[in-house]
Amino acid sequence: MSQVGKAELYVKKIRNGTVIDHISAGYALDVLKILNVTGKETNTVGVVINVPSKHIGKKDIVKIEGGELKPEDVDKIALISPKATINIIHEYDVVEKKKVSLPRDITGIIKCGNPVCISNSKEPVSSLFHVQEVEPIRLRCHYCNRTMEKKDILKQF
Amino acid sequence: MGLCMSLAGRDIISIRDFTRFDIDHMLSAADQMELQAKSGSDILRGKIMATLFFEPSTRTKLSFESAMYRLGGSCIGFAEPSTASVQKGENLSDTVRVVENYADVLVIRHPLEGASRLAGEVTDVPVVNAGSGSEEHPTQAILDIYTMKREFGHIDGLKVAMVGDLRYGRTVHSLAYALSLYKDVKLCLISPDLLRMRHEVLEDIGRNIDFEEGKDLGKILGEVDVIYMTRIQKERFADLAEYEAIKGSYRLTQADLKHCKKGAIVMHPLPRVDEIDADVDGTIYARYFRQVWYGVLSRMGLLALILGAIT
């Protein structure tokens, strides 16, 4: 059994739902925030932090029984964990596996951290960022040219 | 000149949108305007420039208007948002979409960063950024490097000190970008810690030119060709005692200029308060009032280019 397979055994398999794998180590709790998981839900949620990974050294994993991710949540996860994979589980089997992907331009999913940026005003315009670096993430606001880093992005979740 | 895109119809939002060839083209256009500025011209007859100043300004607005009138064009606009539709709650996007029907070019000053970028995207007529918050002021940068070109004959190889508020001063951001397009330019960025140049600007210019940061103007005064002074605003400091303590060290006097490099010049985007002593005005180093004249020429050149009156 591979290291990854062993790591997944830290938490029991789920029957139906989503497994978010290869989350950058230390960011599982932020992924839960993105998914609005508060701990008060009735479904099973499994979290594994800092397990060895063949591909990325160490990683976190989140398993959600009965949960399906919204596309905007996948985009947000891509911002903080560009190597994450989303596995859709049906009857204990992985029926779909996809990598998150970070587009070159990011529209709407986060706000510019610059309070005097025009994209934060009452104008009918969405935020727009150009991805400068993927890991660690660095975005440039299309409008005000200010940089957003991971710590700035995390504040918004 | 195959590398130079035509500037007709282009927005002037950020120096980052232009190549060295574009900027050189703008400087050549300014050169062409000297005679027209003195004798009058009608190459922009029938063209209307709208100035939308959502923030107070005297010289930038007057400079643009002077440039337009000298080329035979007309000006409309407002300088006080309190008298404008903004006061009624209209957003910038709607305002510019209305005003573009009245004018052939829009010149916008706005307190929010990125405002001109947005205005340019929602309108078809060219938009000129006349200052967007503390982000950029590209036409000031063009007139600044035009001043250097006129005074030294070249921009490549110059060593330029920028002094004062490098964090919130929009002119220094645009000027740093403009200078970074030239060869062997070196920047000395002199400011108190609180007002150091934004890291985004440093990251961008650092790919092309050398710069050093420091606090002491005296240390580099003998090495630089250009001393570009800017105003330090009291309101940037939470602690007034800190402001009082540092303001004197960013003040240039005639006595300081004894240590200057031969042929060095002193520039300032104006208005100045007390960062350049009045006794510097009469020295061979002062260029800040001539800089204002170069501003008219460079804005004439820009308007003529983007309105397609010259190529």
Short mmCIF file of C-alpha atoms in Angstrom, two decimals:
data_model
loop_
_atom_site.label_atom_id
_atom_site.label_comp_id
_atom_site.label_asym_id
_atom_site.label_seq_id
_atom_site.Cartn_x
_atom_site.Cartn_y
_atom_site.Cartn_z
CA MET A 1 0.00 0.00 0.00
CA SER A 2 1.28 3.44 -0.90
CA GLN A 3 2.04 6.10 1.68
CA VAL A 4 -1.00 7.99 0.47
CA GLY A 5 -3.20 4.95 0.91
CA LYS A 6 -1.87 4.50 4.45
CA ALA A 7 -2.48 8.14 5.21
CA GLU A 8 -6.09 7.88 4.22
CA LEU A 9 -6.60 5.19 6.81
CA TYR A 10 -6.09 7.79 9.55
CA VAL A 11 -9.80 8.43 9.04
CA LYS A 12 -12.39 5.84 8.19
CA LYS A 13 -13.56 5.65 4.59
CA ILE A 14 -16.73 7.53 3.76
CA ARG A 15 -19.59 5.95 1.86
CA ASN A 16 -20.83 8.91 -0.19
CA GLY A 17 -19.35 12.37 -0.29
CA THR A 18 -16.14 14.23 -1.05
CA VAL A 19 -12.52 13.74 -0.05
CA ILE A 20 -10.27 16.74 -0.47
CA ASP A 21 -6.75 15.40 -0.63
CA HIS A 22 -3.30 16.97 -1.00
CA ILE A 23 -4.30 20.10 0.91
CA SER A 24 -1.15 22.08 1.73
CA ALA A 25 -0.05 20.97 5.20
CA GLY A 26 -1.61 23.08 7.92
CA TYR A 27 -4.50 24.41 5.87
CA ALA A 28 -7.24 21.81 6.50
CA LEU A 29 -8.97 24.08 9.01
CA ASP A 30 -8.98 26.88 6.47
CA VAL A 31 -10.58 24.53 3.96
CA LEU A 32 -13.28 23.80 6.55
CA LYS A 33 -13.84 27.54 6.86
CA ILE A 34 -14.18 27.89 3.10
CA LEU A 35 -16.78 25.10 3.16
CA ASN A 36 -18.58 26.75 6.10
CA VAL A 37 -18.13 23.62 8.21
CA THR A 38 -18.70 24.81 11.76
CA GLY A 39 -18.71 21.51 13.63
CA LYS A 40 -22.43 21.78 14.33
CA GLU A 41 -23.40 19.76 11.28
CA THR A 42 -24.92 16.31 11.54
CA ASN A 43 -22.89 14.63 8.80
CA THR A 44 -19.49 13.05 9.39
CA VAL A 45 -16.48 15.24 8.70
CA GLY A 46 -12.96 13.86 8.98
CA VAL A 47 -9.82 15.99 9.19
CA VAL A 48 -6.25 14.78 8.99
CA ILE A 49 -3.38 17.17 9.44
CA ASN A 50 0.32 16.81 8.59
CA VAL A 51 0.37 13.30 7.16
CA PRO A 52 3.26 12.23 4.91
CA SER A 53 2.67 12.61 1.19
CA LYS A 54 4.63 11.10 -1.66
CA HIS A 55 4.02 14.15 -3.83
CA ILE A 56 4.08 17.14 -1.52
CA GLY A 57 6.02 16.06 1.56
CA LYS A 58 3.26 16.61 4.09
CA LYS A 59 -0.40 17.20 3.47
CA ASP A 60 -3.82 17.59 5.06
CA ILE A 61 -6.99 15.71 4.12
CA VAL A 62 -10.64 16.59 4.65
CA LYS A 63 -13.44 14.02 4.21
CA ILE A 64 -17.06 15.08 4.14
CA GLU A 65 -19.83 12.52 4.22
CA GLY A 66 -22.73 13.51 1.99
CA GLY A 67 -21.14 16.78 0.93
CA GLU A 68 -20.70 18.13 -2.55
CA LEU A 69 -18.55 21.15 -3.27
CA LYS A 70 -19.78 24.26 -5.03
CA PRO A 71 -17.56 25.43 -7.92
CA GLU A 72 -16.71 28.68 -6.07
CA ASP A 73 -15.54 26.64 -3.07
CA VAL A 74 -13.24 24.64 -5.34
CA ASP A 75 -11.80 27.90 -6.68
CA LYS A 76 -11.18 29.16 -3.15
CA ILE A 77 -9.45 25.91 -2.18
CA ALA A 78 -7.24 26.27 -5.26
CA LEU A 79 -6.10 29.65 -3.93
CA ILE A 80 -4.72 28.24 -0.69
CA SER A 81 -3.88 24.71 -1.85
CA PRO A 82 -3.06 24.68 -5.55
CA LYS A 83 -2.14 20.96 -5.49
CA ALA A 84 -5.35 19.79 -3.83
CA THR A 85 -7.38 16.99 -5.42
CA ILE A 86 -11.12 16.52 -5.10
CA ASN A 87 -12.37 12.94 -4.99
CA ILE A 88 -16.07 12.23 -5.36
CA ILE A 89 -16.98 9.06 -3.44
CA HIS A 90 -19.94 6.84 -4.24
CA GLU A 91 -20.54 3.61 -2.32
CA TYR A 92 -16.95 3.76 -0.93
CA ASP A 93 -15.44 4.04 -4.43
CA VAL A 94 -13.79 7.07 -6.02
CA VAL A 95 -16.04 7.78 -9.01
CA GLU A 96 -14.41 11.05 -10.01
CA LYS A 97 -11.02 12.53 -9.22
CA LYS A 98 -9.99 16.02 -10.28
CA LYS A 99 -7.22 18.43 -9.45
CA VAL A 100 -8.12 21.95 -8.49
CA SER A 101 -6.83 24.45 -10.98
CA LEU A 102 -5.89 28.04 -10.59
CA PRO A 103 -6.85 30.15 -13.59
CA ARG A 104 -4.53 32.97 -14.71
CA ASP A 105 -7.16 35.50 -13.72
CA ILE A 106 -9.41 35.25 -10.68
CA THR A 107 -12.73 37.03 -10.76
CA GLY A 108 -15.12 37.69 -7.95
CA ILE A 109 -14.28 35.00 -5.39
CA ILE A 110 -12.25 37.23 -3.06
CA LYS A 111 -12.13 40.97 -2.46
CA CYS A 112 -9.12 43.21 -2.89
CA GLY A 113 -7.45 43.81 0.46
CA ASN A 114 -6.90 47.49 -0.36
CA PRO A 115 -9.80 49.41 1.20
CA VAL A 116 -9.36 52.28 -1.27
CA CYS A 117 -9.43 50.07 -4.35
CA ILE A 118 -12.23 50.97 -6.78
CA SER A 119 -13.31 47.29 -6.81
CA ASN A 120 -14.36 47.70 -3.15
CA SER A 121 -16.61 50.67 -3.89
CA LYS A 122 -20.23 50.83 -5.03
CA GLU A 123 -19.21 50.45 -8.68
CA PRO A 124 -20.84 47.61 -10.63
CA VAL A 125 -17.58 45.70 -10.97
CA SER A 126 -16.24 42.39 -9.66
CA SER A 127 -12.81 42.04 -8.16
CA LEU A 128 -10.22 40.79 -10.65
CA PHE A 129 -6.76 39.48 -9.86
CA HIS A 130 -3.92 38.29 -12.04
CA VAL A 131 -2.04 35.30 -10.63
CA GLN A 132 1.64 36.21 -10.32
CA GLU A 133 2.79 33.15 -8.44
CA VAL A 134 0.97 29.94 -7.60
CA GLU A 135 2.92 28.57 -4.63
CA PRO A 136 3.10 30.54 -2.43
CA ILE A 137 0.18 32.34 -3.93
CA ARG A 138 0.61 35.95 -5.02
CA LEU A 139 -2.12 37.88 -6.76
CA ARG A 140 -2.08 41.39 -8.23
CA CYS A 141 -5.28 43.39 -8.27
CA HIS A 142 -6.16 44.32 -11.84
CA TYR A 143 -7.47 47.71 -10.70
CA CYS A 144 -5.13 49.02 -7.98
CA ASN A 145 -2.08 46.78 -8.62
CA ARG A 146 -1.75 45.87 -4.93
CA THR A 147 -0.43 42.43 -4.06
CA MET A 148 -2.47 39.83 -2.16
CA GLU A 149 -0.65 36.98 -0.43
CA LYS A 150 -1.92 33.83 1.28
CA LYS A 151 -2.26 35.57 4.66
CA ASP A 152 -4.37 38.32 3.10
CA ILE A 153 -6.55 35.79 1.31
CA LEU A 154 -7.08 33.66 4.44
CA LYS A 155 -8.46 36.67 6.32
CA GLN A 156 -11.46 36.61 4.02
CA PHE A 157 -12.59 33.05 4.74
CA MET B 1 9.55 52.28 -35.05
CA GLY B 2 7.73 49.02 -35.68
CA LEU B 3 7.82 48.29 -31.95
CA CYS B 4 5.77 51.38 -31.14
CA MET B 5 2.01 50.89 -31.17
CA SER B 6 0.02 53.87 -32.33
CA LEU B 7 -1.12 55.88 -29.35
CA ALA B 8 -4.28 57.15 -31.08
CA GLY B 9 -7.29 56.17 -28.99
CA ARG B 10 -5.16 54.70 -26.17
CA ASP B 11 -5.95 55.22 -22.50
CA ILE B 12 -3.17 56.65 -20.31
CA ILE B 13 -3.86 54.81 -17.06
CA SER B 14 -0.54 53.52 -15.79
CA ILE B 15 3.06 53.80 -16.95
CA ARG B 16 3.10 49.99 -16.63
CA ASP B 17 0.94 49.79 -19.75
CA PHE B 18 3.65 51.31 -21.95
CA THR B 19 7.00 50.34 -23.42
CA ARG B 20 10.08 52.48 -23.62
CA PHE B 21 9.28 53.06 -27.29
CA ASP B 22 5.85 54.42 -26.35
CA ILE B 23 7.33 56.74 -23.76
CA ASP B 24 10.07 57.94 -26.13
CA HIS B 25 7.33 58.60 -28.66
CA MET B 26 5.48 60.73 -26.09
CA LEU B 27 8.68 62.68 -25.36
CA SER B 28 9.21 63.34 -29.07
CA ALA B 29 5.61 64.56 -29.32
CA ALA B 30 6.31 66.99 -26.45
CA ASP B 31 9.34 68.28 -28.37
CA GLN B 32 7.13 68.99 -31.37
CA MET B 33 4.86 71.13 -29.21
CA GLU B 34 7.32 73.84 -28.20
CA LEU B 35 6.64 76.02 -31.25
CA GLN B 36 2.89 75.33 -31.27
CA ALA B 37 2.68 76.25 -27.59
CA LYS B 38 4.18 79.66 -28.26
CA SER B 39 2.48 80.53 -31.54
CA GLY B 40 -0.82 78.72 -31.02
CA SER B 41 -2.22 75.84 -33.03
CA ASP B 42 -5.56 74.48 -34.13
CA ILE B 43 -4.72 70.81 -34.59
CA LEU B 44 -7.34 69.90 -31.95
CA ARG B 45 -10.01 72.32 -33.19
CA GLY B 46 -13.45 70.77 -32.71
CA LYS B 47 -12.19 68.36 -30.03
CA ILE B 48 -13.51 68.54 -26.50
CA MET B 49 -11.68 67.42 -23.36
CA ALA B 50 -13.73 66.71 -20.22
CA THR B 51 -11.93 67.05 -16.89
CA LEU B 52 -13.60 65.01 -14.16
CA PHE B 53 -11.85 65.91 -10.93
CA PHE B 54 -13.36 64.04 -8.00
CA GLU B 55 -10.52 65.39 -5.86
CA PRO B 56 -9.32 68.96 -5.64
CA SER B 57 -6.55 70.01 -7.99
CA THR B 58 -5.32 73.28 -9.34
CA ARG B 59 -2.19 72.77 -11.38
CA THR B 60 -2.93 69.43 -13.04
CA LYS B 61 -6.35 70.57 -14.19
CA LEU B 62 -5.03 73.93 -15.38
CA SER B 63 -2.09 72.27 -17.11
CA PHE B 64 -4.38 69.95 -19.07
CA GLU B 65 -6.72 72.82 -19.94
CA SER B 66 -3.85 75.03 -21.02
CA ALA B 67 -2.53 72.19 -23.22
CA MET B 68 -5.94 71.68 -24.82
CA TYR B 69 -6.57 75.39 -25.46
CA ARG B 70 -3.10 75.88 -26.93
CA LEU B 71 -3.94 73.23 -29.53
CA GLY B 72 -7.28 74.83 -30.43
CA GLY B 73 -9.48 72.39 -28.48
CA SER B 74 -12.16 73.09 -25.88
CA CYS B 75 -12.62 72.03 -22.26
CA ILE B 76 -15.59 71.13 -20.09
CA GLY B 77 -15.66 69.54 -16.67
CA PHE B 78 -15.90 69.88 -12.94
CA ALA B 79 -13.40 70.24 -10.15
CA GLU B 80 -15.62 69.72 -7.15
CA PRO B 81 -17.47 66.44 -6.77
CA SER B 82 -19.81 68.21 -4.35
CA THR B 83 -21.35 70.05 -7.30
CA ALA B 84 -21.51 66.98 -9.47
CA SER B 85 -23.91 64.11 -9.94
CA VAL B 86 -21.64 62.14 -7.60
CA GLN B 87 -23.21 64.08 -4.79
CA LYS B 88 -26.57 62.63 -5.88
CA GLY B 89 -25.14 59.14 -5.52
CA GLU B 90 -24.18 58.38 -9.11
CA ASN B 91 -21.30 55.94 -9.44
CA LEU B 92 -18.17 56.57 -11.50
CA SER B 93 -19.11 54.04 -14.20
CA ASP B 94 -22.36 55.86 -14.95
CA THR B 95 -20.75 59.30 -14.78
CA VAL B 96 -18.08 58.46 -17.36
CA ARG B 97 -20.55 56.67 -19.65
CA VAL B 98 -22.61 59.84 -19.71
CA VAL B 99 -19.71 62.26 -20.09
CA GLU B 100 -18.10 60.32 -22.94
CA ASN B 101 -21.02 61.51 -25.07
CA TYR B 102 -19.98 65.09 -24.42
CA ALA B 103 -16.25 64.81 -25.03
CA ASP B 104 -13.51 63.19 -27.11
CA VAL B 105 -11.18 62.52 -24.20
CA LEU B 106 -11.77 62.19 -20.44
CA VAL B 107 -9.19 63.33 -17.89
CA ILE B 108 -9.98 61.86 -14.48
CA ARG B 109 -8.68 62.42 -10.97
CA HIS B 110 -10.28 60.20 -8.35
CA PRO B 111 -9.49 59.35 -4.73
CA LEU B 112 -9.86 55.59 -5.26
CA GLU B 113 -7.04 53.49 -6.67
CA GLY B 114 -7.86 51.82 -9.98
CA ALA B 115 -10.65 54.33 -10.73
CA SER B 116 -9.21 55.36 -14.10
CA ARG B 117 -8.63 51.73 -15.04
CA LEU B 118 -12.32 51.05 -14.49
CA ALA B 119 -13.34 54.24 -16.33
CA GLY B 120 -11.21 53.21 -19.31
CA GLU B 121 -12.88 49.81 -19.44
CA VAL B 122 -16.44 51.11 -19.52
CA THR B 123 -15.92 53.90 -22.08
CA ASP B 124 -14.91 54.05 -25.73
CA VAL B 125 -13.18 57.44 -25.72
CA PRO B 126 -9.61 57.62 -24.38
CA VAL B 127 -9.25 58.10 -20.62
CA VAL B 128 -6.28 59.87 -19.06
CA ASN B 129 -5.49 59.17 -15.42
CA ALA B 130 -4.73 62.50 -13.73
CA GLY B 131 -4.14 60.84 -10.35
CA SER B 132 -5.81 57.80 -8.80
CA GLY B 133 -5.58 57.90 -5.01
CA SER B 134 -1.98 57.31 -4.02
CA GLU B 135 -1.50 54.78 -6.83
CA GLU B 136 -0.28 56.54 -9.97
CA HIS B 137 -0.08 59.84 -11.79
CA PRO B 138 1.29 58.83 -15.20
CA THR B 139 1.23 62.20 -16.97
CA GLN B 140 3.28 63.71 -14.13
CA ALA B 141 5.86 60.96 -14.71
CA ILE B 142 5.94 61.72 -18.41
CA LEU B 143 6.54 65.40 -17.75
CA ASP B 144 9.16 64.50 -15.13
CA ILE B 145 11.20 62.36 -17.47
CA TYR B 146 10.64 64.90 -20.24
CA THR B 147 12.25 67.44 -17.91
CA MET B 148 15.22 65.09 -17.40
CA LYS B 149 15.49 64.51 -21.16
CA ARG B 150 15.47 68.25 -21.84
CA GLU B 151 17.95 69.05 -19.10
CA PHE B 152 20.44 66.22 -19.66
CA GLY B 153 19.73 65.22 -23.27
CA HIS B 154 19.25 61.61 -22.15
CA ILE B 155 17.59 59.50 -19.46
CA ASP B 156 19.76 56.38 -19.72
CA GLY B 157 22.48 56.35 -17.09
CA LEU B 158 20.96 58.97 -14.78
CA LYS B 159 21.14 58.57 -11.03
CA VAL B 160 17.96 59.88 -9.47
CA ALA B 161 17.15 60.46 -5.80
CA MET B 162 13.48 60.42 -4.87
CA VAL B 163 12.99 62.02 -1.49
CA GLY B 164 10.10 62.25 0.96
CA ASP B 165 6.80 60.41 0.87
CA LEU B 166 7.44 57.43 -1.39
CA ARG B 167 4.57 55.38 0.01
CA TYR B 168 1.59 57.61 -0.60
CA GLY B 169 3.09 59.86 -3.28
CA ARG B 170 1.50 58.80 -6.54
CA THR B 171 3.95 60.79 -8.64
CA VAL B 172 6.95 58.82 -7.39
CA HIS B 173 5.29 55.48 -8.17
CA SER B 174 4.69 56.47 -11.79
CA LEU B 175 8.11 58.09 -12.09
CA ALA B 176 9.85 54.96 -10.75
CA TYR B 177 8.02 52.85 -13.35
CA ALA B 178 8.93 55.30 -16.12
CA LEU B 179 12.62 55.42 -15.16
CA SER B 180 12.76 51.63 -14.92
CA LEU B 181 12.20 51.48 -18.68
CA TYR B 182 15.58 53.14 -19.29
CA LYS B 183 19.09 51.68 -19.23
CA ASP B 184 21.53 51.97 -16.34
CA VAL B 185 19.27 54.25 -14.35
CA LYS B 186 19.88 54.08 -10.61
CA LEU B 187 17.34 55.15 -8.02
CA CYS B 188 18.12 56.30 -4.48
CA LEU B 189 14.90 56.09 -2.50
CA ILE B 190 15.21 58.37 0.52
CA SER B 191 12.36 58.37 3.03
CA PRO B 192 11.49 57.77 6.65
CA ASP B 193 10.65 54.11 7.39
CA LEU B 194 6.95 54.83 7.56
CA LEU B 195 6.93 56.26 4.06
CA ARG B 196 9.12 53.77 2.18
CA MET B 197 8.29 52.92 -1.43
CA ARG B 198 5.54 50.31 -1.82
CA HIS B 199 6.86 46.79 -2.19
CA GLU B 200 4.82 46.23 -5.36
CA VAL B 201 6.68 49.07 -7.06
CA LEU B 202 10.07 47.85 -5.80
CA GLU B 203 9.32 44.35 -7.02
CA ASP B 204 8.44 45.61 -10.50
CA ILE B 205 11.24 48.13 -11.00
CA GLY B 206 13.81 45.82 -9.39
CA ARG B 207 13.58 43.53 -12.41
CA ASN B 208 14.98 46.28 -14.64
CA ILE B 209 17.04 48.77 -12.67
CA ASP B 210 19.12 49.11 -9.52
CA PHE B 211 17.77 50.93 -6.52
CA GLU B 212 18.89 51.54 -2.97
CA GLU B 213 16.78 52.63 -0.05
CA GLY B 214 17.94 54.97 2.70
CA LYS B 215 16.94 57.67 5.12
CA ASP B 216 19.75 60.17 4.80
CA LEU B 217 19.61 62.57 1.86
CA GLY B 218 22.98 64.07 2.79
CA LYS B 219 24.76 60.77 2.17
CA ILE B 220 23.85 60.60 -1.51
CA LEU B 221 23.60 64.28 -2.39
CA GLY B 222 27.01 64.31 -4.02
CA GLU B 223 26.28 61.32 -6.25
CA VAL B 224 22.96 62.02 -7.92
CA ASP B 225 22.03 63.85 -11.10
CA VAL B 226 18.44 64.53 -10.07
CA ILE B 227 17.07 65.34 -6.61
CA TYR B 228 13.34 64.76 -6.85
CA MET B 229 11.77 66.20 -3.72
CA THR B 230 8.22 65.43 -2.55
CA ARG B 231 6.03 66.73 0.21
CA ILE B 232 5.69 64.80 3.45
CA GLN B 233 2.14 65.19 4.66
CA LYS B 234 1.60 65.68 8.35
CA GLU B 235 -1.61 63.63 8.27
CA ARG B 236 0.32 60.46 7.38
CA PHE B 237 1.77 60.35 10.90
CA ALA B 238 -0.24 59.03 13.83
CA ASP B 239 2.32 60.62 16.14
CA LEU B 240 2.85 64.34 15.44
CA ALA B 241 6.09 64.35 17.45
CA GLU B 242 7.50 61.83 14.98
CA TYR B 243 6.52 64.11 12.10
CA GLU B 244 8.17 67.12 13.73
CA ALA B 245 11.30 65.06 14.34
CA ILE B 246 11.82 63.95 10.77
CA LYS B 247 10.48 66.76 8.64
CA GLY B 248 13.64 68.85 8.88
CA SER B 249 15.82 66.05 7.53
CA TYR B 250 13.88 66.05 4.28
CA ARG B 251 14.25 69.75 3.69
CA LEU B 252 16.60 71.04 1.03
CA THR B 253 18.39 74.37 1.47
CA GLN B 254 20.88 76.34 -0.56
CA ALA B 255 23.58 75.30 1.91
CA ASP B 256 22.89 71.60 1.22
CA LEU B 257 23.37 72.17 -2.49
CA LYS B 258 27.05 72.98 -1.98
CA HIS B 259 27.54 69.22 -1.71
CA CYS B 260 25.75 68.52 -4.97
CA LYS B 261 27.21 66.94 -8.05
CA LYS B 262 28.07 69.46 -10.75
CA GLY B 263 25.13 69.84 -13.14
CA ALA B 264 22.64 68.24 -10.75
CA ILE B 265 19.05 69.48 -10.84
CA VAL B 266 16.30 69.75 -8.20
CA MET B 267 12.78 68.78 -9.22
CA HIS B 268 9.43 68.71 -7.41
CA PRO B 269 5.93 67.79 -8.59
CA LEU B 270 4.57 70.79 -6.62
CA PRO B 271 2.89 72.08 -4.56
CA ARG B 272 5.76 72.35 -2.08
CA VAL B 273 5.31 73.38 1.49
CA ASP B 274 8.71 73.71 3.12
CA GLU B 275 10.68 70.75 1.76
CA ILE B 276 12.58 73.04 -0.61
CA ASP B 277 13.71 76.26 0.96
CA ALA B 278 12.81 79.39 -1.03
CA ASP B 279 16.52 80.23 -1.23
CA VAL B 280 16.98 77.28 -3.60
CA ASP B 281 14.67 78.89 -6.19
CA GLY B 282 17.32 81.25 -7.52
CA THR B 283 20.12 78.66 -7.76
CA ILE B 284 21.36 76.97 -10.91
CA TYR B 285 19.95 73.70 -9.58
CA ALA B 286 16.24 74.58 -9.39
CA ARG B 287 14.11 73.19 -12.21
CA TYR B 288 10.69 72.84 -10.57
CA PHE B 289 9.14 75.86 -12.25
CA ARG B 290 10.55 74.98 -15.65
CA GLN B 291 9.17 71.49 -14.99
CA VAL B 292 5.69 73.05 -14.97
CA TRP B 293 6.24 74.41 -18.50
CA TYR B 294 7.49 71.02 -19.67
CA GLY B 295 4.25 69.67 -18.22
CA VAL B 296 2.20 71.76 -20.59
CA LEU B 297 4.32 70.63 -23.56
CA SER B 298 4.13 66.96 -22.61
CA ARG B 299 0.36 67.11 -22.05
CA MET B 300 -0.06 68.87 -25.41
CA GLY B 301 1.91 66.07 -27.01
CA LEU B 302 -0.13 63.39 -25.25
CA LEU B 303 -3.49 64.92 -26.17
CA ALA B 304 -2.38 65.35 -29.80
CA LEU B 305 -1.24 61.71 -29.91
CA ILE B 306 -4.25 60.06 -28.31
CA LEU B 307 -6.69 62.22 -30.28
CA GLY B 308 -4.87 61.25 -33.49
CA ALA B 309 -3.82 64.80 -34.48
CA ILE B 310 -0.21 63.66 -34.77
CA THR B 311 1.21 60.16 -35.16
#
